[in-house]
XYZ file of C-alpha atoms in Angstrom:
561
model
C 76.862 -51.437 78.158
C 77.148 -48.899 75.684
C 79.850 -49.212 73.181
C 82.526 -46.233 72.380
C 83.781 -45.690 68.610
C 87.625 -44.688 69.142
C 88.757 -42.171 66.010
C 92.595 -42.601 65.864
C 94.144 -39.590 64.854
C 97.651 -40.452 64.920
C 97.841 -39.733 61.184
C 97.053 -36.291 60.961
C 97.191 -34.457 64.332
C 99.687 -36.979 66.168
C 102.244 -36.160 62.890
C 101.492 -32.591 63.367
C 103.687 -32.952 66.324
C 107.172 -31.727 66.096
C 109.577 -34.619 65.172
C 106.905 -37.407 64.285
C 106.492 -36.604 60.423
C 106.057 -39.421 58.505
C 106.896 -40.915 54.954
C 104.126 -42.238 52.818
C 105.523 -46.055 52.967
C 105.920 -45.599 56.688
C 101.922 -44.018 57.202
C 100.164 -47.177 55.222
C 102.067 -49.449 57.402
C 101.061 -47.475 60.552
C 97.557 -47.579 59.209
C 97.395 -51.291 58.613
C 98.340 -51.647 62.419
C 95.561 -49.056 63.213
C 93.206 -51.628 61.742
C 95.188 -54.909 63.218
C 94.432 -53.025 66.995
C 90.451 -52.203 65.781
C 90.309 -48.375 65.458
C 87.047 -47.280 64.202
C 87.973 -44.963 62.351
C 91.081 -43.655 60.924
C 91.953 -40.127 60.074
C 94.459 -40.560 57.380
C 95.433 -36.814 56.709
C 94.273 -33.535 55.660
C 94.339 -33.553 51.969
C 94.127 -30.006 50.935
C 97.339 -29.322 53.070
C 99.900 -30.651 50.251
C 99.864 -32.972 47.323
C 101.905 -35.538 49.603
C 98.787 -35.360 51.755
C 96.517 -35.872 49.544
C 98.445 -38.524 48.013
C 99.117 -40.650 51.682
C 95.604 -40.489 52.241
C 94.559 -41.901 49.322
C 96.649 -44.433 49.830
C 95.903 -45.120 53.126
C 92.041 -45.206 51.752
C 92.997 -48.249 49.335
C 95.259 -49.838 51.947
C 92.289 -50.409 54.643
C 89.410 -52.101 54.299
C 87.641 -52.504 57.561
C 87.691 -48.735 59.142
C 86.342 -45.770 58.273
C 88.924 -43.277 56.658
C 88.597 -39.692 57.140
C 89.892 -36.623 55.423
C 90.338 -33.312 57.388
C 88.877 -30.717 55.653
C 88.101 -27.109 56.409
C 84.443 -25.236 55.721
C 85.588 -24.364 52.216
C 84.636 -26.250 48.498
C 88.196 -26.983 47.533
C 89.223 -28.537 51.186
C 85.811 -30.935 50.727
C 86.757 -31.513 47.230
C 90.096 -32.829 48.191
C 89.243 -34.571 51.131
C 86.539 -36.283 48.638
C 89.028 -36.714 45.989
C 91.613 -38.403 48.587
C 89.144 -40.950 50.664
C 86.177 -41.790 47.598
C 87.876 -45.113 46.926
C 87.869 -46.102 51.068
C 85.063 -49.056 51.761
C 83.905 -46.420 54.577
C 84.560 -42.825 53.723
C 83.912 -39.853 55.876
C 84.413 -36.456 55.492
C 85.511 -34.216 58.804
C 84.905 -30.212 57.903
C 85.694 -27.762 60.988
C 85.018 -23.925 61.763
C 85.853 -22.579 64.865
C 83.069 -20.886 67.120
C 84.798 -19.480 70.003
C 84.130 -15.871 69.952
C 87.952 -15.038 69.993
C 88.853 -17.257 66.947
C 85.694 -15.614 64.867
C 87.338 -12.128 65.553
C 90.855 -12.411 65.127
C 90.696 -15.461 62.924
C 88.626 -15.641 60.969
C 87.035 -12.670 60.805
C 83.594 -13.398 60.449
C 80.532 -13.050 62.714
C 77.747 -15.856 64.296
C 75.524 -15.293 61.550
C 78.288 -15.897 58.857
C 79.652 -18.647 60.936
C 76.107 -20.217 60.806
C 75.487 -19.581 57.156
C 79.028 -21.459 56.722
C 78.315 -24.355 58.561
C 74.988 -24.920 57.079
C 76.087 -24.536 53.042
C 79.815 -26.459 53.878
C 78.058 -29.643 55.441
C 75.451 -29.640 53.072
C 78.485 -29.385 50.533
C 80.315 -32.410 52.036
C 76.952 -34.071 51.806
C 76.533 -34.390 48.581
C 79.290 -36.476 48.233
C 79.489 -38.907 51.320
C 76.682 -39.952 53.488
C 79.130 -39.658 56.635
C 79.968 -36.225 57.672
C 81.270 -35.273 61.249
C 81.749 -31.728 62.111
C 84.109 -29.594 64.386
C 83.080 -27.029 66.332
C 86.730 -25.683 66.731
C 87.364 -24.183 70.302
C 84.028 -25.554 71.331
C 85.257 -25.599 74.951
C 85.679 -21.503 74.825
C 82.451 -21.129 73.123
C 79.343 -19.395 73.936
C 77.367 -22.636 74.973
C 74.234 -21.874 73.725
C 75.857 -20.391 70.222
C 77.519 -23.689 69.947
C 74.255 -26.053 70.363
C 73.093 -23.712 67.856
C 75.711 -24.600 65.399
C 75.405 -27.970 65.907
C 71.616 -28.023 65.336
C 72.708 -26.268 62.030
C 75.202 -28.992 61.046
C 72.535 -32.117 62.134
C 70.044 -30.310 59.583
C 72.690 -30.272 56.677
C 73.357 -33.750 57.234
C 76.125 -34.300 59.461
C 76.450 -37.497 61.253
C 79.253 -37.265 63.803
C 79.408 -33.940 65.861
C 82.837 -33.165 67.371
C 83.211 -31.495 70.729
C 87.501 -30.726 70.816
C 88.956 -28.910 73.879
C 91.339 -27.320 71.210
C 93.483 -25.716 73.763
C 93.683 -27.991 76.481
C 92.083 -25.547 78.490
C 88.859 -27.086 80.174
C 88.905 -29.223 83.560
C 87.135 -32.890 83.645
C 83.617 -31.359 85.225
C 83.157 -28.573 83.109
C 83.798 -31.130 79.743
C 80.784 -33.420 81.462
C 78.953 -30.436 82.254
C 79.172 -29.039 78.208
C 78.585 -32.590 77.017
C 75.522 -32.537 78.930
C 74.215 -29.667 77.912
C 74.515 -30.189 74.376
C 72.747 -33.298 74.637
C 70.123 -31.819 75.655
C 69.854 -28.658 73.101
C 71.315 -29.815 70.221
C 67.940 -30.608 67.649
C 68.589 -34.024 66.393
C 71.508 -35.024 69.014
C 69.617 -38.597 69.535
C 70.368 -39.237 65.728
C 73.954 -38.822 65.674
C 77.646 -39.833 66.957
C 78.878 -36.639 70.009
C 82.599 -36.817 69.634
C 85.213 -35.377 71.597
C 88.859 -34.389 70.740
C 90.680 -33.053 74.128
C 93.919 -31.744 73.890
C 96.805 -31.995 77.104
C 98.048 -29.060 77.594
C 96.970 -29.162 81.163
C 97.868 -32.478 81.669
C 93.769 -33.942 81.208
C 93.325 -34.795 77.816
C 92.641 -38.520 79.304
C 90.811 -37.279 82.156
C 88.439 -34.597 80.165
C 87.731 -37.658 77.537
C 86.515 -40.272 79.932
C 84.554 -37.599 81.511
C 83.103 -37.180 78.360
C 81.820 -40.456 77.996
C 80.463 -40.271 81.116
C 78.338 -38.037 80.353
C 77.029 -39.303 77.108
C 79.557 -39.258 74.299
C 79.834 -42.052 71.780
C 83.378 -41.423 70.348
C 86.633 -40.645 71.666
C 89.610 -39.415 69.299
C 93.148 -39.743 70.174
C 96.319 -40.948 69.483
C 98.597 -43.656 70.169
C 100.939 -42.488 72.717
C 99.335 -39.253 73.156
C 101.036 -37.768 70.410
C 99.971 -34.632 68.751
C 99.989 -30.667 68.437
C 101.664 -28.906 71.417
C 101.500 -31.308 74.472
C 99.636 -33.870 72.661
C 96.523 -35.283 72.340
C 94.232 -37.831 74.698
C 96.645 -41.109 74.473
C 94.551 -43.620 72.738
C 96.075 -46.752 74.964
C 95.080 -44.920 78.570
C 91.597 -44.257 77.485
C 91.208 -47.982 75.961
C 92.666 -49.693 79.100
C 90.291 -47.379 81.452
C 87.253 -48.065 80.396
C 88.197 -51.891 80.254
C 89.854 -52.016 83.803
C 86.806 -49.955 84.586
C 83.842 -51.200 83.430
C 81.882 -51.077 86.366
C 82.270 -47.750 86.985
C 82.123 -46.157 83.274
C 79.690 -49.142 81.754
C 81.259 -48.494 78.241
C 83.549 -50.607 76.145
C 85.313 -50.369 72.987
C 86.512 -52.565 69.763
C 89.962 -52.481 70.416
C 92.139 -55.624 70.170
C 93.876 -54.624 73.449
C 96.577 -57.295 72.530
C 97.579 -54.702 69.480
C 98.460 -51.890 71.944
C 102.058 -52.670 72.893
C 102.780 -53.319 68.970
C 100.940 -50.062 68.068
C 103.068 -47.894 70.319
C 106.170 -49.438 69.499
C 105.830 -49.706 66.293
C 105.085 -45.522 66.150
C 108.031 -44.969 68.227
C 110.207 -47.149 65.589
C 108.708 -44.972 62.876
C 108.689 -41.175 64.605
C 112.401 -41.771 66.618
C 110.347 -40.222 69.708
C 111.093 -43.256 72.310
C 108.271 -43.595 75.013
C 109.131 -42.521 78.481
C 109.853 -45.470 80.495
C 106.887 -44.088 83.267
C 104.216 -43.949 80.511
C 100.829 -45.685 81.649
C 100.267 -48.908 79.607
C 103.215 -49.046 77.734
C 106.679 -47.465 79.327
C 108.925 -49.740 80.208
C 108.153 -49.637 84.151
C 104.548 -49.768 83.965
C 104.469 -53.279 84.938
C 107.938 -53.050 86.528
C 108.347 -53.144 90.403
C 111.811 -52.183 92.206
C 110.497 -51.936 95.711
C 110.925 -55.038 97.861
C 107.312 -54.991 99.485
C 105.636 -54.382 95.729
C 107.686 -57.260 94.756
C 106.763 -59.665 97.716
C 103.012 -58.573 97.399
C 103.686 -59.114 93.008
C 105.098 -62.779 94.205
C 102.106 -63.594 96.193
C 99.626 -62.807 93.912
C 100.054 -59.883 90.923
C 96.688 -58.333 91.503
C 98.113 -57.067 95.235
C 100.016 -53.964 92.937
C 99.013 -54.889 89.399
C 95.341 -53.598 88.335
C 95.928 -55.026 84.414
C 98.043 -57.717 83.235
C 100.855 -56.927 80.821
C 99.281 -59.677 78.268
C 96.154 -57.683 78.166
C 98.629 -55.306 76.114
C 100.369 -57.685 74.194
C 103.485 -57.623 76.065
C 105.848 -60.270 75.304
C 106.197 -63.129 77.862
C 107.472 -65.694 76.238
C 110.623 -67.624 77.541
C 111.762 -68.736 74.700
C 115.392 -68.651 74.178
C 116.580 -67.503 71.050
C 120.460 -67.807 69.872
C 122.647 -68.523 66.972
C 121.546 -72.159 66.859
C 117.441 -71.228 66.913
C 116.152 -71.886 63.341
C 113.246 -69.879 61.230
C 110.537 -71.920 63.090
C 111.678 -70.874 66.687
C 111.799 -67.646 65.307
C 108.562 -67.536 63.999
C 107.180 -68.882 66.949
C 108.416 -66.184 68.624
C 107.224 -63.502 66.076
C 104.032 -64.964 66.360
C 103.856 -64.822 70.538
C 104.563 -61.141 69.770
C 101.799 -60.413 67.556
C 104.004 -60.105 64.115
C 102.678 -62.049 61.498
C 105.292 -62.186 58.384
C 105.163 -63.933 54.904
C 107.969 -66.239 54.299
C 110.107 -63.143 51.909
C 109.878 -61.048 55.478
C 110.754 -64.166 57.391
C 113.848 -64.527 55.092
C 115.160 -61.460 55.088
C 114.462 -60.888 59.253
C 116.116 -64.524 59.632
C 119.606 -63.646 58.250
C 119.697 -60.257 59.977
C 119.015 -62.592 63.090
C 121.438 -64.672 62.409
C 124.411 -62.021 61.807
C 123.450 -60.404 65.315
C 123.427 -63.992 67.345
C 126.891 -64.131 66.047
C 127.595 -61.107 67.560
C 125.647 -61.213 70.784
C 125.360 -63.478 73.193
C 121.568 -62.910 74.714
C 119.335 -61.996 71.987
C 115.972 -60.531 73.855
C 112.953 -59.438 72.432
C 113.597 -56.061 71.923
C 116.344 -57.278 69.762
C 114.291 -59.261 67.623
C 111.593 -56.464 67.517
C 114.014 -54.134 66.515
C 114.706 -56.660 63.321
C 111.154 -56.464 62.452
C 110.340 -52.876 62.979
C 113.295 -52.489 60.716
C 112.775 -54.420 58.160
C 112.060 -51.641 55.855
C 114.886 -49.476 56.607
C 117.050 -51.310 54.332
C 115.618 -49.806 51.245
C 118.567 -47.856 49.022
C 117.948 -44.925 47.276
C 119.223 -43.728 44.088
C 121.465 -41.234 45.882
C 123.894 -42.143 48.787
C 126.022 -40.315 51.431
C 129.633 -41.287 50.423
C 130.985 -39.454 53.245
C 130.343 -36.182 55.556
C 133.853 -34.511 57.189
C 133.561 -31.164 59.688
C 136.257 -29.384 61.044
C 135.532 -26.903 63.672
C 137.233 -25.560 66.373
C 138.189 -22.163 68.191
C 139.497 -19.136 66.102
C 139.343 -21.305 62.687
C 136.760 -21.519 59.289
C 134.727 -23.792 60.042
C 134.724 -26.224 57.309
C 132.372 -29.301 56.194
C 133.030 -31.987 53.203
C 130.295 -33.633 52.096
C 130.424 -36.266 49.062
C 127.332 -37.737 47.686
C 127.069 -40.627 45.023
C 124.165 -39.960 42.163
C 124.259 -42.814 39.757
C 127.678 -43.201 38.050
C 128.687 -39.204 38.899
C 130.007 -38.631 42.450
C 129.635 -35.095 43.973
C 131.366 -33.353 46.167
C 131.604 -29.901 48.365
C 133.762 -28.116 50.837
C 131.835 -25.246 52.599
C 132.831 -22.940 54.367
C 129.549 -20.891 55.276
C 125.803 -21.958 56.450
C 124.732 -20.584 53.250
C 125.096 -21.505 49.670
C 125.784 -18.332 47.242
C 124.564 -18.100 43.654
C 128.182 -18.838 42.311
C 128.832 -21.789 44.723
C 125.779 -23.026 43.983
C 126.069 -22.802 40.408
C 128.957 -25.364 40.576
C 127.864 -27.512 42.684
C 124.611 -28.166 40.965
C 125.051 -28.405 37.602
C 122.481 -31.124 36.695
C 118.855 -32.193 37.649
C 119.868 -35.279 39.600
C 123.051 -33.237 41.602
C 120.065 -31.179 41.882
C 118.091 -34.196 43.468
C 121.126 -35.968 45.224
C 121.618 -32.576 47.490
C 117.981 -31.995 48.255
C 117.312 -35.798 48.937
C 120.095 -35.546 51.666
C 119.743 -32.017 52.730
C 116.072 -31.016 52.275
C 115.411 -28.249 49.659
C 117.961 -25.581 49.833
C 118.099 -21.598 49.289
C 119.585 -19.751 46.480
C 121.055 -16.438 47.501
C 122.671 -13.767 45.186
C 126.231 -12.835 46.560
C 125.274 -9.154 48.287
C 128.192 -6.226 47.950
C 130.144 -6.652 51.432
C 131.917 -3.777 52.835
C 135.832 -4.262 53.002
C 135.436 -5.448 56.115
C 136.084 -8.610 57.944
C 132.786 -9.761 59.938
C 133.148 -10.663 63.206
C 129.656 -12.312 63.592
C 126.765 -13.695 61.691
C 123.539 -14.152 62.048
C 121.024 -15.829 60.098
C 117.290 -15.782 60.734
C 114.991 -17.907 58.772
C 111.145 -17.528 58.402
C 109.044 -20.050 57.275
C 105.931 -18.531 55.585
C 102.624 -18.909 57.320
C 102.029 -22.794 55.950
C 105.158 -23.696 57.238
C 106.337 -25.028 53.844
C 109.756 -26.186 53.901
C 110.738 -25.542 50.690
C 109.237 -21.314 50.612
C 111.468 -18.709 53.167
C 111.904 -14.630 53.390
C 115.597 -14.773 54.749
C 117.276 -11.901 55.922
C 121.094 -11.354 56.414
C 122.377 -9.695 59.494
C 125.998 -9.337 59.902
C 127.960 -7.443 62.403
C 130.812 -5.269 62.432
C 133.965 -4.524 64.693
C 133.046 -0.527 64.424
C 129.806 -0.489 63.790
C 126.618 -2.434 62.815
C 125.328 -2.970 59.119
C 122.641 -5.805 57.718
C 122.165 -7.248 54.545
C 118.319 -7.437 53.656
C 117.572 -10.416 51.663
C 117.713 -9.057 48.555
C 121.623 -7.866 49.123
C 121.231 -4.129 49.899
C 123.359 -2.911 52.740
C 120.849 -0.887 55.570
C 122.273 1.112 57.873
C 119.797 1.012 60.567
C 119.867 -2.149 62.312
C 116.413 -1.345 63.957
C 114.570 -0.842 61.053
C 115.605 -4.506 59.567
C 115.209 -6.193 63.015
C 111.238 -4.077 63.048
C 110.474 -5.440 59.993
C 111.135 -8.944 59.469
C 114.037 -10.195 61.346
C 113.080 -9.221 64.861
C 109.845 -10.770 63.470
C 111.731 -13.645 63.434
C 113.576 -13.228 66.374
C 111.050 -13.168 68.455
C 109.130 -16.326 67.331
C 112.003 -18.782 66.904
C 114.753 -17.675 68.843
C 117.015 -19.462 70.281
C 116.504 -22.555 68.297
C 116.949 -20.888 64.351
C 119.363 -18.446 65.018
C 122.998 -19.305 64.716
C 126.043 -16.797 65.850
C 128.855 -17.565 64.901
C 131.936 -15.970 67.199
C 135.566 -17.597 67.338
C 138.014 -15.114 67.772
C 136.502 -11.020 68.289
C 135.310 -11.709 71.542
C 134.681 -7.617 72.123
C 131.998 -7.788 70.082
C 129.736 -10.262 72.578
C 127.660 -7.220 73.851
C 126.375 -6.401 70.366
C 125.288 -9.697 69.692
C 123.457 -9.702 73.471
C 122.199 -6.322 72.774
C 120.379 -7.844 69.675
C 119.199 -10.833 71.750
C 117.661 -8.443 74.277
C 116.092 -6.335 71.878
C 114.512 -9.473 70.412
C 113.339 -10.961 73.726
C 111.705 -7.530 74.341
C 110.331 -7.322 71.587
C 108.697 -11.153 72.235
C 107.372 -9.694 75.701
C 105.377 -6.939 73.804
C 104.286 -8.952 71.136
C 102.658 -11.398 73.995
C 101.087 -8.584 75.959
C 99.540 -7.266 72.391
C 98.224 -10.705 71.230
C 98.456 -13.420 74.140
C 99.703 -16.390 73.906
């Protein structure tokens, strides 16, 4: 039975999915529970992409010491530097480089042809080989690539040393028969193939990221990557937990295994959902809530007579709870640590402490305490840490054909700090005296993010009936680095503010430039109108709208999706 390496790339393309960001403290913890459930190798981050990056997966490098950590790096010196920088203190360092081959990426991305894309691959792995024996490489796009161009690439990267070659379905856009039918082919053109790891990274766009994987191994590949609970770019990635419990539940049909500690899964996905606020859908294979749940009275009477008549895996195998242990206000630390311990939580006597008197202020308050609750006390254990800065208090006052107002009053130290506002945006001069020091400074971006300074533009003497604000992020996506333009709009007519406070006339030539820009890729969601009383004026705001959507349309017929 041939045994399957499973990459976990919850880390790095699992947080690249909107919502499911993570702190640094938060990351090492996932991490250690990466190598608690027996992940083969973890990819940490991709250290080139900020110095937070760099910085978690270094950490996370230090913080493990059974799995191989990884650093994503692209086909360039200063990516493999960092990613060498970031993982050269991990027991088992690897470094993962990537260039796309797909014929449309080399055009319109990267602008380079197959014999520069070649030349690339060959000096870049050779690169990352001179400082780490373990190199995998990324075709990027493989699935849209040129089949035979592709084996040629990866004949290229087996000669400059790589170890691990990566097959991803980038897109999500290949079916399970043509992934077994490109895995097969490599295998059997790729020079050097019997000396190294064929990986495969399948997005789920289409719904078979799963399906495409374990087709995959099927037809030869020796690692999977993926995610716990299927997070990741998009629609997600291959969910780690499905393709673990399929090739256990069906090892007569796949004749593979993995190293998984299958009793870690539950933990694992719970514990991500803690961290991320994303819950899991209650239908999710393996570990929603009704996956080993039956409502309908012949599933139960077939359950009651013996489990395997509707129940292919038991919920142990997961490390669902089962334990019928009753815990209440009376229960003492050993119960409860019995009971942490049945769940798979193992915690020193401080954590014990501190999740004991939390326990014991919510049995006085609740008469059931379940597992979930007691979970929840131990997934949160952390979340009690206080910062230097605190939210006093946050008032808003909205309604119809009224300012808008919001109070917010923040505590710094021994200085308290407060601020009515009346607009989405902070002027210079408002700014000025709100933030007079460093830590005010500090105290507003630690609860607001990093903010924008605008100068106060020359305004017409007249009163604006709408606003509209569109923010661009710049092409890294960098919170703290915007072009902003103003658009405001008149009873009479129709005037914008450009960014740097000049008035323009012509609407269309601001919206063609860099707000309709804007428009078009994140409306509805980042632009805010804001109408109470000049109701007249509802057409102009629609016309804009329209103009924008159209404007979308075109931009999709020019490039695609």
């Amino acid at each position: 039975m041939k045994r399957i390496k499973i990459f976990d790339t919850t880390l790095r393309d699992g947080e690249q999915s909107p919502g499911c960001s993570m702190n640094l403290t938060e990351k090492i913890e996932m991490a250690r529970q990466l190598e608690k459930l027996g992940v083969d190798v973890i990819e940490a981050g991709f250290a080139i992409a900020s110095p937070m990056d760099h910085k978690s997966v270094q950490a996370i490098a230090a913080a493990v010491t059974n799995c191989t950590v990884a650093s994503l790096a692209r086909c360039a010196k200063g990516d493999i530097d960092a990613a060498w920088d970031a993982v050269k203190e991990a027991n088992h360092p690897r470094i993962h480089v990537f260039l796309a081959t797909s014929d449309i990426h080399m055009e319109y991305k990267l602008k380079m042809t197959r014999e520069q894309v070649i030349d690339r691959i060959r000096e870049m792995v050779a690169y990352a080989k001179s400082y780490c024996d373990d190199i995998e490489f990324s075709a990027e796009d493989a699935s849209r690539s040129d089949w035979a161009f592709l084996a040629h690439c990866y004949s290229t990267a087996v000669a400059a040393g790589a170890t691990t070659l990566n097959v991803p379905d980038t897109v999500g856009y290949s079916t399970p028969q043509e992934m077994y039918d490109l895995i097969t082919y490599l295998r059997e053109n790729i020079e050097g193939v019997e000396h190294v790891d064929i990986s495969v990274h399948c997005h789920n766009d289409l719904g078979m990221a799963v399906a495409n994987s374990l087709e995959c191994v099927r037809a030869g590949a020796t690692q999977v990557e993926c995610t716990v609970n299927g997070i990741g770019e998009r629609a997600g990635n291959a969910s780690l937990e499905e393709i673990v419990m399929a090739l256990r539940t069906r090892k007569d049909f796949y004749d593979a295994e993995t190293g998984v500690n299958t009793k870690q899964i539950y933990r694992s996905s719970k514990l991500l959902s803690n961290i991320t606020g994303v819950p899991i859908p209650p239908s999710k294979a393996i570990v929603g809530a009704n996956a080993f749940a039956h409502e309908s009275g012949i599933h139960q009477h077939g359950v009651i007579a013996n489990a395997r008549t509707y129940e292919i895996m038991n919920s142990t195998d997961v490390g669902i709870p089962q334990n019928t242990m009753v815990l209440g206000k009376h229960s003492g630390k050993h119960a409860l640590r019995e009971k942490l311990e049945s769940m798979g939580y193992e915690l020193s006597d401080e954590e014990l402490e501190s999740v004991f008197t939390r326990f014991k202020d919510l049995a006085d308050k609740k008469k059931n305490i379940t597992s979930s609750d007691i979970e929840a006390l131990v997934l949160h254990r952390q979340a009690a840490v206080q910062g230097s800065c605190q939210l006093v208090s946050h008032v808003v006052n909205t309604g119809h054909g009224v300012p808008n107002i919001s109070c917010i009053k923040l505590q710094c130290g021994d200085e308290q700090i407060e601020d009515v506002r009346k607009h989405f945006e902070v002027s210079k001069k408002n700014l000025d005296k709100l933030v007079e020091t460093e830590a005010q400074k500090k105290a507003v971006e630690l609860i607001s993010g990093p903010y924008r300074q605008v100068e106060d533009p020359e305004k017409p003497d007249k009163e604006p009936l709408e606003a509209i604000e569109i923010i661009e992020p710049d092409e890294f996506g960098c919170d703290d680095d915007y072009e902003t333009s103003f658009l405001t709009l008149y009873a009479d007519d129709v005037l914008a503010y450009d960014s740097d406070g000049s008035v323009v006339d012509d609407i269309e030539s601001v919206v063609g430039q860099k707000a309709l820009d804007a428009m078009g890729k994140f409306m509805p969601d980042t632009i805010h109108v804001r109408n109470h009383t000049y109701h007249k004026d509802y057409e102009v705001v629609k016309a804009l709208q329209n103009y924008a959507e159209v404007y979308r349309e075109r931009e999709e017929e020019d490039y695609g999706d």
